[in-house]
Amino acid sequence: MLSIHRQPLFVRFQCVGPQIAQTMLTAVLAMVVVLSGLEQNTAVATEPLFTVPNLSANTDEIFLISTREVGTSVDSQRLQQGLRCHRFVGNSSGQTMWQKTDWRNLLVDPIADRTTVFYVHGNRVAPGKDLLDGLEVYRSLKLHGKTNGPVRFIIWSWPSTPIPRPFKDFRLKATLTHPVAWQFAWLLQQFPAKTKLSLVGYSYGARIVSGALHLLQGGQLGKLKMNTPSNEEPSQYRAALIAAAYDESWIEPGNYYGRAIQQIERMIISSNKQDPAMRFYHLSNGRGRIHALGRQGITHLSSLGASADRIRHVDFSEHVGRSHSLMDYLAADIKMQIIWQQLFMPVKKRGTFNKFDVATRHQ
């Protein structure tokens, strides 16, 4: 039987010359770094950043809508029957629980001025952790966001449970974000016309948010497209993309999510050049040295034309550093305050900005 002697990695690198060896070793180390950065999302936080929200003292509402039971089906009938919805409820004694409810109840809100916010989590998030992460985002919103009236906060949960072999996981889940974006767009389409909705996507969740907005504007993701009603005015959307894990050019006109910006009043994009998942994004996509949107935002704003006025960049590099953890982004209080304020700030007439707008276009 032929036996193969497996040499140590550094010995094998020595056989190919110093420059090539250094390049290969750098690539291997970079892959380790990006994997460790993305893996941070799999750990369940042992302690919340803030206190458990007491909903009995206000009229806020928190819901979770899950597509995990329907998988990646793009059949509207199956979605209607298979979407699972739970409401976070509490009482005066501080006890809280998740109570099952019908997702259709969300389509009618008795409080006219309530702000509706969707949060779409990233990859490698198991059931249970979607609830914990969503509550942390809600707490950040309540600490730093200034909304007109109460908030209806909805966590969108999709099939992102970790599977073995991380690189296989990342690439597989990247393909899953296409049908999940269609599902999300379908749900958004069920809301009454002119409904004001704010969408927050983290990491792979930014793919889902951007893909849904692109579809709602008449775009396609592969063969997927929406049957958009032509006789109704569309809902009004704002979006915040945190550590967006997709190509920086995809949001530009004519590209993968090129119609998304046409669908929004304002889009806030975080950037962090030190985030390992953003810095070494090109190693996981297998398509060469392509930067992630969450690394430095949209570098060619001029390509957006007048739509560039709708974009705000917020730089987290100094406050988050070498981390891709959602909790580290949320802990950057100063930057999250800008995110939430920009998300809820009244829109000025096109071409005009207040002092806060001008100061935060590239914060």
Short mmCIF file of C-alpha atoms in Angstrom, two decimals:
data_model
loop_
_atom_site.label_atom_id
_atom_site.label_comp_id
_atom_site.label_asym_id
_atom_site.label_seq_id
_atom_site.Cartn_x
_atom_site.Cartn_y
_atom_site.Cartn_z
CA MET A 1 0.00 0.00 0.00
CA LEU A 2 1.30 3.41 -0.91
CA SER A 3 1.83 5.60 2.13
CA ILE A 4 1.84 9.37 1.96
CA HIS A 5 4.00 11.30 4.38
CA ARG A 6 2.21 14.49 5.44
CA GLN A 7 4.84 17.15 6.03
CA PRO A 8 4.25 20.06 8.38
CA LEU A 9 2.72 23.08 6.69
CA PHE A 10 5.80 25.28 7.03
CA VAL A 11 8.01 22.53 5.47
CA ARG A 12 5.74 22.23 2.45
CA PHE A 13 5.76 26.03 2.03
CA GLN A 14 9.58 26.00 1.97
CA CYS A 15 9.50 23.90 -1.20
CA VAL A 16 7.83 26.60 -3.29
CA GLY A 17 10.15 29.53 -2.69
CA PRO A 18 10.08 32.29 -0.07
CA GLN A 19 7.76 34.76 -1.85
CA ILE A 20 5.15 32.18 -2.83
CA ALA A 21 5.41 30.56 0.59
CA GLN A 22 4.79 33.88 2.30
CA THR A 23 1.76 34.52 0.09
CA MET A 24 0.34 31.05 0.76
CA LEU A 25 0.92 31.32 4.49
CA THR A 26 -0.67 34.76 4.57
CA ALA A 27 -3.73 33.37 2.79
CA VAL A 28 -4.03 30.50 5.27
CA LEU A 29 -3.70 32.82 8.24
CA ALA A 30 -6.24 35.18 6.70
CA MET A 31 -8.71 32.32 6.31
CA VAL A 32 -8.24 31.46 9.97
CA VAL A 33 -8.89 35.09 10.91
CA VAL A 34 -12.03 35.43 8.81
CA LEU A 35 -13.38 32.14 10.13
CA SER A 36 -12.73 33.20 13.70
CA GLY A 37 -14.39 36.53 13.00
CA LEU A 38 -17.50 34.97 11.50
CA GLU A 39 -17.62 32.28 14.17
CA GLN A 40 -18.14 34.93 16.85
CA ASN A 41 -21.81 35.00 15.92
CA THR A 42 -22.36 31.41 17.05
CA ALA A 43 -21.75 32.06 20.74
CA VAL A 44 -24.84 32.85 22.79
CA ALA A 45 -24.33 35.87 25.02
CA THR A 46 -24.33 34.86 28.69
CA GLU A 47 -25.37 38.32 29.85
CA PRO A 48 -27.45 40.97 28.09
CA LEU A 49 -25.88 44.31 27.29
CA PHE A 50 -28.79 46.05 28.97
CA THR A 51 -31.65 45.17 31.31
CA VAL A 52 -34.53 43.01 30.12
CA PRO A 53 -37.13 45.30 28.51
CA ASN A 54 -40.31 45.82 30.51
CA LEU A 55 -43.06 46.27 27.95
CA SER A 56 -45.79 46.80 30.52
CA ALA A 57 -44.68 50.40 31.03
CA ASN A 58 -45.16 51.46 27.40
CA THR A 59 -46.97 50.57 24.19
CA ASP A 60 -44.00 49.04 22.36
CA GLU A 61 -44.46 45.62 20.79
CA ILE A 62 -41.85 42.96 19.99
CA PHE A 63 -42.51 40.06 17.62
CA LEU A 64 -40.57 37.25 16.01
CA ILE A 65 -41.53 35.93 12.57
CA SER A 66 -39.77 32.72 11.58
CA THR A 67 -39.47 31.03 8.18
CA ARG A 68 -37.48 28.09 9.55
CA GLU A 69 -40.38 25.64 9.18
CA VAL A 70 -40.97 26.54 5.52
CA GLY A 71 -37.28 26.59 4.65
CA THR A 72 -36.58 28.48 1.44
CA SER A 73 -39.96 27.93 -0.20
CA VAL A 74 -41.10 30.73 -2.50
CA ASP A 75 -44.67 29.48 -2.63
CA SER A 76 -46.95 32.19 -1.26
CA GLN A 77 -49.59 29.72 -0.08
CA ARG A 78 -47.04 27.77 1.90
CA LEU A 79 -45.71 30.98 3.42
CA GLN A 80 -49.16 32.08 4.52
CA GLN A 81 -49.64 28.79 6.35
CA GLY A 82 -46.08 28.16 7.49
CA LEU A 83 -44.88 31.49 8.90
CA ARG A 84 -44.57 31.25 12.68
CA CYS A 85 -45.08 34.34 14.79
CA HIS A 86 -44.51 34.95 18.51
CA ARG A 87 -45.03 38.06 20.59
CA PHE A 88 -42.82 39.07 23.51
CA VAL A 89 -45.14 39.88 26.40
CA GLY A 90 -44.55 41.00 29.95
CA ASN A 91 -46.51 41.86 33.06
CA SER A 92 -46.23 44.34 35.91
CA SER A 93 -44.13 41.93 37.99
CA GLY A 94 -41.41 41.84 35.33
CA GLN A 95 -42.10 38.33 34.04
CA THR A 96 -41.75 37.89 30.27
CA MET A 97 -42.50 35.16 27.74
CA TRP A 98 -42.92 34.54 24.01
CA GLN A 99 -46.58 34.00 23.14
CA LYS A 100 -47.72 32.44 19.86
CA THR A 101 -49.86 34.67 17.65
CA ASP A 102 -50.99 34.98 14.01
CA TRP A 103 -48.57 36.96 11.83
CA ARG A 104 -51.52 38.57 10.04
CA ASN A 105 -52.23 40.57 13.19
CA LEU A 106 -49.16 42.64 12.33
CA LEU A 107 -50.77 43.99 9.18
CA VAL A 108 -53.18 46.18 11.15
CA ASP A 109 -51.85 48.51 13.82
CA PRO A 110 -54.37 50.36 16.03
CA ILE A 111 -51.72 52.96 16.94
CA ALA A 112 -51.31 55.19 13.90
CA ASP A 113 -47.99 56.82 14.79
CA ARG A 114 -46.19 53.64 15.84
CA THR A 115 -42.79 53.08 14.19
CA THR A 116 -42.34 49.59 12.70
CA VAL A 117 -38.78 48.24 12.63
CA PHE A 118 -37.66 44.90 11.18
CA TYR A 119 -34.38 43.31 12.26
CA VAL A 120 -32.88 40.58 10.04
CA HIS A 121 -30.08 38.62 11.71
CA GLY A 122 -26.92 37.25 10.12
CA ASN A 123 -25.65 33.74 9.42
CA ARG A 124 -24.92 30.91 11.88
CA VAL A 125 -27.75 31.89 14.20
CA ALA A 126 -29.59 28.97 15.78
CA PRO A 127 -33.18 29.09 17.10
CA GLY A 128 -33.15 30.86 20.44
CA LYS A 129 -30.18 33.01 19.60
CA ASP A 130 -32.33 34.87 17.08
CA LEU A 131 -34.49 35.97 20.02
CA LEU A 132 -31.51 37.03 22.15
CA ASP A 133 -29.85 38.97 19.35
CA GLY A 134 -33.12 40.64 18.40
CA LEU A 135 -33.74 41.82 21.96
CA GLU A 136 -30.23 43.29 22.10
CA VAL A 137 -30.92 45.27 18.93
CA TYR A 138 -34.22 46.47 20.39
CA ARG A 139 -32.47 47.62 23.57
CA SER A 140 -29.94 49.56 21.52
CA LEU A 141 -32.78 51.20 19.61
CA LYS A 142 -34.52 52.23 22.83
CA LEU A 143 -31.30 53.60 24.32
CA HIS A 144 -30.25 55.66 21.32
CA GLY A 145 -33.19 56.00 18.94
CA LYS A 146 -35.56 58.95 18.99
CA THR A 147 -38.84 57.80 17.50
CA ASN A 148 -42.09 59.67 17.27
CA GLY A 149 -44.27 57.49 19.44
CA PRO A 150 -44.04 53.80 20.35
CA VAL A 151 -42.18 51.10 18.40
CA ARG A 152 -43.28 47.83 16.87
CA PHE A 153 -40.09 45.76 16.62
CA ILE A 154 -40.13 42.60 14.49
CA ILE A 155 -37.34 40.01 14.36
CA TRP A 156 -37.15 38.17 11.03
CA SER A 157 -35.69 34.70 11.60
CA TRP A 158 -34.47 32.55 8.70
CA PRO A 159 -32.79 29.09 8.36
CA SER A 160 -29.24 29.99 9.40
CA THR A 161 -28.38 27.29 11.95
CA PRO A 162 -24.64 26.49 11.72
CA ILE A 163 -23.61 23.43 9.72
CA PRO A 164 -20.18 21.70 9.73
CA ARG A 165 -17.32 23.11 7.65
CA PRO A 166 -17.67 26.90 7.98
CA PHE A 167 -16.63 27.81 4.43
CA LYS A 168 -19.26 25.44 3.05
CA ASP A 169 -21.72 26.99 5.49
CA PHE A 170 -20.98 30.56 4.37
CA ARG A 171 -21.33 29.78 0.67
CA LEU A 172 -24.47 27.69 1.12
CA LYS A 173 -26.15 30.34 3.26
CA ALA A 174 -25.19 33.00 0.71
CA THR A 175 -27.34 31.17 -1.85
CA LEU A 176 -30.15 30.79 0.70
CA THR A 177 -30.38 34.55 1.11
CA HIS A 178 -31.91 34.79 -2.38
CA PRO A 179 -35.17 32.92 -1.63
CA VAL A 180 -35.20 34.33 1.92
CA ALA A 181 -35.06 37.84 0.42
CA TRP A 182 -38.06 36.88 -1.73
CA GLN A 183 -39.92 35.66 1.37
CA PHE A 184 -39.11 38.90 3.19
CA ALA A 185 -40.22 40.99 0.22
CA TRP A 186 -43.45 39.00 0.06
CA LEU A 187 -44.20 39.76 3.71
CA LEU A 188 -43.41 43.45 3.30
CA GLN A 189 -45.76 43.50 0.35
CA GLN A 190 -48.62 42.37 2.60
CA PHE A 191 -48.50 45.60 4.61
CA PRO A 192 -50.96 48.32 3.62
CA ALA A 193 -49.83 50.83 1.00
CA LYS A 194 -47.81 53.81 2.26
CA THR A 195 -46.82 51.97 5.44
CA LYS A 196 -43.57 53.39 6.85
CA LEU A 197 -41.13 50.58 7.60
CA SER A 198 -37.52 50.64 8.81
CA LEU A 199 -35.35 47.62 7.96
CA VAL A 200 -32.13 46.70 9.77
CA GLY A 201 -29.90 43.95 8.38
CA TYR A 202 -26.75 42.60 10.02
CA SER A 203 -24.05 40.73 8.03
CA TYR A 204 -25.93 38.23 5.81
CA GLY A 205 -29.13 39.89 6.97
CA ALA A 206 -28.05 42.91 4.92
CA ARG A 207 -28.23 40.68 1.84
CA ILE A 208 -31.82 39.81 2.68
CA VAL A 209 -32.85 43.42 3.29
CA SER A 210 -31.16 44.69 0.12
CA GLY A 211 -32.46 41.78 -1.95
CA ALA A 212 -36.02 42.34 -0.75
CA LEU A 213 -35.89 46.06 -1.58
CA HIS A 214 -34.47 45.23 -5.01
CA LEU A 215 -37.30 42.77 -5.67
CA LEU A 216 -39.97 45.20 -4.48
CA GLN A 217 -38.74 47.73 -7.02
CA GLY A 218 -39.23 45.22 -9.85
CA GLY A 219 -35.76 43.68 -9.86
CA GLN A 220 -34.86 40.01 -10.05
CA LEU A 221 -32.57 37.71 -8.08
CA GLY A 222 -31.77 34.99 -10.57
CA LYS A 223 -35.20 33.76 -11.62
CA LEU A 224 -36.94 35.17 -8.56
CA LYS A 225 -39.18 38.20 -8.92
CA MET A 226 -42.27 39.68 -7.30
CA ASN A 227 -45.75 40.23 -8.63
CA THR A 228 -45.80 43.91 -7.71
CA PRO A 229 -49.28 45.52 -7.67
CA SER A 230 -49.35 48.44 -10.08
CA ASN A 231 -52.42 50.15 -8.66
CA GLU A 232 -51.08 50.86 -5.17
CA GLU A 233 -48.51 53.31 -3.90
CA PRO A 234 -45.54 51.42 -2.41
CA SER A 235 -44.68 51.44 1.25
CA GLN A 236 -42.00 53.87 2.43
CA TYR A 237 -38.77 52.21 3.51
CA ARG A 238 -35.63 53.17 5.35
CA ALA A 239 -32.75 50.75 5.81
CA ALA A 240 -29.66 50.32 7.97
CA LEU A 241 -27.02 47.81 6.84
CA ILE A 242 -24.61 46.81 9.61
CA ALA A 243 -21.44 44.89 8.64
CA ALA A 244 -23.03 44.11 5.28
CA ALA A 245 -21.50 40.88 3.93
CA TYR A 246 -21.87 41.34 0.19
CA ASP A 247 -19.92 42.93 -2.68
CA GLU A 248 -19.58 46.69 -2.35
CA SER A 249 -20.67 47.21 -5.98
CA TRP A 250 -23.89 45.19 -5.73
CA ILE A 251 -25.87 48.19 -4.45
CA GLU A 252 -24.92 50.33 -7.45
CA PRO A 253 -27.40 50.82 -10.34
CA GLY A 254 -27.48 47.93 -12.79
CA ASN A 255 -25.90 45.51 -10.34
CA TYR A 256 -27.19 42.71 -8.14
CA TYR A 257 -29.22 44.86 -5.72
CA GLY A 258 -29.16 47.89 -8.01
CA ARG A 259 -32.83 48.80 -7.60
CA ALA A 260 -32.80 48.75 -3.80
CA ILE A 261 -31.87 52.42 -3.46
CA GLN A 262 -34.83 53.42 -5.65
CA GLN A 263 -37.12 51.87 -3.04
CA ILE A 264 -35.81 53.71 0.04
CA GLU A 265 -35.98 57.18 1.54
CA ARG A 266 -32.66 56.73 3.32
CA MET A 267 -30.02 54.02 3.73
CA ILE A 268 -27.38 53.98 6.47
CA ILE A 269 -24.33 51.78 5.88
CA SER A 270 -21.80 50.89 8.57
CA SER A 271 -18.14 50.39 7.69
CA ASN A 272 -15.24 48.82 9.56
CA LYS A 273 -11.92 48.24 7.80
CA GLN A 274 -10.67 46.14 10.72
CA ASP A 275 -13.61 43.71 10.87
CA PRO A 276 -12.00 40.36 9.86
CA ALA A 277 -15.11 39.17 8.04
CA MET A 278 -15.10 42.38 6.01
CA ARG A 279 -11.34 42.59 5.57
CA PHE A 280 -10.98 39.02 4.26
CA TYR A 281 -14.39 38.75 2.62
CA HIS A 282 -12.74 37.99 -0.72
CA LEU A 283 -11.40 34.68 0.63
CA SER A 284 -14.87 33.32 1.32
CA ASN A 285 -16.54 34.42 -1.92
CA GLY A 286 -14.10 32.62 -4.23
CA ARG A 287 -14.24 35.41 -6.83
CA GLY A 288 -10.98 37.25 -6.31
CA ARG A 289 -10.16 40.35 -4.32
CA ILE A 290 -13.61 41.89 -4.01
CA HIS A 291 -14.34 44.09 -1.01
CA ALA A 292 -17.44 43.78 1.14
CA LEU A 293 -19.84 46.69 1.46
CA GLY A 294 -19.35 46.60 5.23
CA ARG A 295 -15.62 47.25 4.88
CA GLN A 296 -15.70 50.81 3.58
CA GLY A 297 -19.19 51.39 2.24
CA ILE A 298 -20.00 52.59 -1.27
CA THR A 299 -16.74 53.91 -2.70
CA HIS A 300 -18.28 55.26 -5.91
CA LEU A 301 -21.17 57.35 -4.62
CA SER A 302 -21.14 59.39 -7.83
CA SER A 303 -22.43 56.31 -9.69
CA LEU A 304 -25.70 56.65 -7.77
CA GLY A 305 -26.50 60.07 -9.21
CA ALA A 306 -29.17 61.94 -7.25
CA SER A 307 -29.77 58.81 -5.15
CA ALA A 308 -26.43 59.43 -3.41
CA ASP A 309 -28.26 61.95 -1.22
CA ARG A 310 -30.11 59.03 0.39
CA ILE A 311 -26.94 57.29 1.59
CA ARG A 312 -25.19 57.82 4.93
CA HIS A 313 -21.97 56.09 6.00
CA VAL A 314 -21.04 55.48 9.63
CA ASP A 315 -17.47 54.29 10.33
CA PHE A 316 -17.17 51.83 13.25
CA SER A 317 -13.46 51.05 12.73
CA GLU A 318 -12.09 52.77 15.84
CA HIS A 319 -14.97 51.69 18.08
CA VAL A 320 -15.34 48.01 17.08
CA GLY A 321 -11.93 47.16 15.65
CA ARG A 322 -11.08 43.55 14.82
CA SER A 323 -14.45 42.00 15.46
CA HIS A 324 -17.49 40.87 13.53
CA SER A 325 -19.58 40.36 16.66
CA LEU A 326 -23.02 41.93 16.67
CA MET A 327 -22.60 42.69 20.37
CA ASP A 328 -19.43 44.68 19.71
CA TYR A 329 -21.22 46.77 17.10
CA LEU A 330 -24.14 47.40 19.45
CA ALA A 331 -21.73 48.33 22.24
CA ALA A 332 -20.35 51.19 20.12
CA ASP A 333 -22.85 53.59 21.66
CA ILE A 334 -21.76 56.74 19.83
CA LYS A 335 -22.00 55.10 16.42
CA MET A 336 -25.25 53.26 17.12
CA GLN A 337 -26.75 56.55 18.22
CA ILE A 338 -25.93 57.94 14.77
CA ILE A 339 -27.40 54.85 13.09
CA TRP A 340 -30.71 55.12 14.95
CA GLN A 341 -30.97 58.90 14.67
CA GLN A 342 -30.34 58.77 10.94
CA LEU A 343 -32.84 55.95 10.53
CA PHE A 344 -35.66 57.88 12.19
CA MET A 345 -34.76 61.48 11.34
CA PRO A 346 -37.35 63.31 9.18
CA VAL A 347 -36.34 63.45 5.53
CA LYS A 348 -35.46 66.89 4.19
CA LYS A 349 -36.22 67.99 0.67
CA ARG A 350 -33.83 66.51 -1.87
CA GLY A 351 -30.57 68.40 -2.03
CA THR A 352 -30.95 69.98 1.43
CA PHE A 353 -29.39 68.76 4.67
CA ASN A 354 -29.36 69.92 8.22
CA LYS A 355 -26.07 70.17 10.14
CA PHE A 356 -26.42 66.67 11.52
CA ASP A 357 -26.87 65.24 8.01
CA VAL A 358 -23.77 66.92 6.63
CA ALA A 359 -21.67 65.86 9.61
CA THR A 360 -22.65 62.20 9.32
CA ARG A 361 -22.51 61.49 5.60
CA HIS A 362 -19.12 59.87 6.27
CA GLN A 363 -18.93 59.51 10.06
#
